[in-house]
Amino acid sequence: VQLQASGGGLVQSGGSLRLSCAASGFTADYYAIAWFTQVPGKEREWVSCISRSNGNTYYADSVKGRFTISRDNAKDTVYLQMNSLKPEDTAVYYCAIRFGRCVSGSYRSYDSWGQGTQVTVSS
C-alpha cells in the first residue's frame, strides 16, 4: 500500500489550501481514507474521513464548516479542501487508509500512512 500526500504549503490566516492523497498498490473496494494532523510533542489527531464505497464523510468539530473531504474513485485520490485556515491549523497533515469503515479518534485504527505534508498558517 502506498499513500502519497501533497498540497501543503504556507498560507496566511483566512486562506485556503487543498491537500491530495493518492492511493496505490492494493485492490479493495471497501476502505476509508482519513486525514490526521500532528504537531511536535503530540499524538496524531484525527481530522476527517471519507468512505470509498458510499462517500460518507466525517469531520472533527474543530474543522466542521471549514474543511471538505472528497474523493475521485477513478483516480483513487482523496482531497481535503481547507478554507478559512487559522494559525492553529498549522501541522503536518497525514493521510491514512483503513480497510473497513471510517473510524474517528485513534490513529492506531488505521492500517497504512502517507509521508505527511506540512501546512503552515501565518497570522
Short mmCIF file of C-alpha atoms in Angstrom, two decimals:
data_model
loop_
_atom_site.label_atom_id
_atom_site.label_comp_id
_atom_site.label_asym_id
_atom_site.label_seq_id
_atom_site.Cartn_x
_atom_site.Cartn_y
_atom_site.Cartn_z
CA VAL A 1 0.00 0.00 0.00
CA GLN A 2 1.27 3.45 -0.89
CA LEU A 3 -0.26 6.78 0.02
CA GLN A 4 1.20 9.94 -1.45
CA ALA A 5 0.15 13.15 0.26
CA SER A 6 0.74 16.53 -1.35
CA GLY A 7 -0.51 20.09 -1.45
CA GLY A 8 0.81 21.56 1.77
CA GLY A 9 2.44 24.96 1.98
CA LEU A 10 2.48 28.35 3.63
CA VAL A 11 -0.70 30.41 3.65
CA GLN A 12 -1.98 33.44 5.51
CA SER A 13 -4.73 33.21 8.08
CA GLY A 14 -8.09 33.05 6.32
CA GLY A 15 -6.58 31.48 3.23
CA SER A 16 -7.16 28.11 1.58
CA LEU A 17 -5.22 25.02 0.60
CA ARG A 18 -6.17 21.73 -0.99
CA LEU A 19 -4.40 18.57 0.02
CA SER A 20 -4.35 15.42 -2.09
CA CYS A 21 -3.80 11.81 -1.11
CA ALA A 22 -3.19 9.36 -3.93
CA ALA A 23 -3.57 5.69 -3.02
CA SER A 24 -1.99 2.78 -4.89
CA GLY A 25 -0.58 -0.69 -4.50
CA PHE A 26 -3.72 -2.53 -3.43
CA THR A 27 -7.06 -3.83 -4.69
CA ALA A 28 -10.06 -3.17 -2.50
CA ASP A 29 -13.45 -1.50 -2.75
CA TYR A 30 -14.24 -1.23 0.93
CA TYR A 31 -11.89 1.15 2.64
CA ALA A 32 -11.74 4.58 4.16
CA ILE A 33 -9.17 7.33 3.95
CA ALA A 34 -8.67 9.82 6.72
CA TRP A 35 -6.58 12.89 7.37
CA PHE A 36 -4.71 13.46 10.60
CA THR A 37 -2.64 16.33 11.92
CA GLN A 38 0.44 16.20 14.06
CA VAL A 39 2.39 18.90 15.84
CA PRO A 40 5.65 18.33 17.71
CA GLY A 41 5.20 16.58 21.03
CA LYS A 42 1.63 15.47 20.40
CA GLU A 43 -0.04 12.39 19.02
CA ARG A 44 -1.64 12.46 15.61
CA GLU A 45 -5.16 13.88 15.72
CA TRP A 46 -7.97 12.73 13.50
CA VAL A 47 -9.40 15.48 11.26
CA SER A 48 -11.67 13.91 8.68
CA CYS A 49 -12.54 10.68 6.92
CA ILE A 50 -14.32 9.53 3.79
CA SER A 51 -15.64 6.12 2.85
CA ARG A 52 -14.59 4.95 -0.59
CA SER A 53 -17.73 2.88 -1.15
CA ASN A 54 -20.56 5.23 -0.21
CA GLY A 55 -18.81 8.59 0.09
CA ASN A 56 -19.92 9.20 3.67
CA THR A 57 -17.84 11.93 5.29
CA TYR A 58 -16.93 12.71 8.86
CA TYR A 59 -15.23 15.68 10.48
CA ALA A 60 -13.69 16.71 13.75
CA ASP A 61 -15.60 19.54 15.41
CA SER A 62 -12.61 21.84 15.01
CA VAL A 63 -12.83 21.78 11.21
CA LYS A 64 -16.55 21.40 10.52
CA GLY A 65 -17.75 24.08 8.16
CA ARG A 66 -14.20 24.93 7.06
CA PHE A 67 -12.78 21.69 5.64
CA THR A 68 -14.32 19.47 2.99
CA ILE A 69 -13.13 15.96 2.20
CA SER A 70 -13.91 14.43 -1.18
CA ARG A 71 -12.83 11.56 -3.39
CA ASP A 72 -12.22 10.69 -7.00
CA ASN A 73 -12.58 6.92 -7.17
CA ALA A 74 -11.35 6.77 -10.75
CA LYS A 75 -8.05 8.25 -9.61
CA ASP A 76 -8.01 6.60 -6.17
CA THR A 77 -7.40 10.04 -4.77
CA VAL A 78 -8.86 11.83 -1.77
CA TYR A 79 -8.81 15.58 -1.33
CA LEU A 80 -9.03 17.83 1.69
CA GLN A 81 -10.17 21.33 0.83
CA MET A 82 -9.21 23.61 3.70
CA ASN A 83 -10.79 27.06 3.86
CA SER A 84 -10.71 29.82 6.46
CA LEU A 85 -7.43 28.48 7.74
CA LYS A 86 -6.27 29.50 11.20
CA PRO A 87 -2.78 29.55 12.72
CA GLU A 88 -3.82 26.66 14.96
CA ASP A 89 -4.31 24.53 11.82
CA THR A 90 -0.53 24.58 11.39
CA ALA A 91 0.68 20.96 11.46
CA VAL A 92 1.99 18.13 9.38
CA TYR A 93 -1.00 16.57 7.67
CA TYR A 94 -1.01 12.82 7.10
CA CYS A 95 -3.41 10.68 5.14
CA ALA A 96 -4.11 7.15 6.26
CA ILE A 97 -6.10 4.19 4.98
CA ARG A 98 -8.27 1.78 6.88
CA PHE A 99 -9.58 -1.39 5.23
CA GLY A 100 -13.02 -1.01 6.72
CA ARG A 101 -15.29 1.83 7.70
CA CYS A 102 -14.27 5.29 8.85
CA VAL A 103 -13.25 5.45 12.48
CA SER A 104 -12.70 8.72 14.27
CA GLY A 105 -10.17 9.15 17.03
CA SER A 106 -7.18 6.89 17.45
CA TYR A 107 -4.57 6.76 14.72
CA ARG A 108 -3.97 3.14 15.76
CA SER A 109 -7.16 2.14 13.93
CA TYR A 110 -5.59 2.89 10.56
CA ASP A 111 -3.54 0.44 8.56
CA SER A 112 -1.10 2.44 6.46
CA TRP A 113 0.14 6.01 6.22
CA GLY A 114 1.43 8.53 3.75
CA GLN A 115 4.54 10.59 4.33
CA GLY A 116 2.92 13.81 5.54
CA THR A 117 2.77 17.31 4.11
CA GLN A 118 3.46 20.48 6.07
CA VAL A 119 0.76 23.12 6.37
CA THR A 120 1.77 26.43 7.91
CA VAL A 121 -0.75 29.19 8.52
CA SER A 122 0.69 32.58 9.38
CA SER A 123 -1.20 35.16 11.41
#
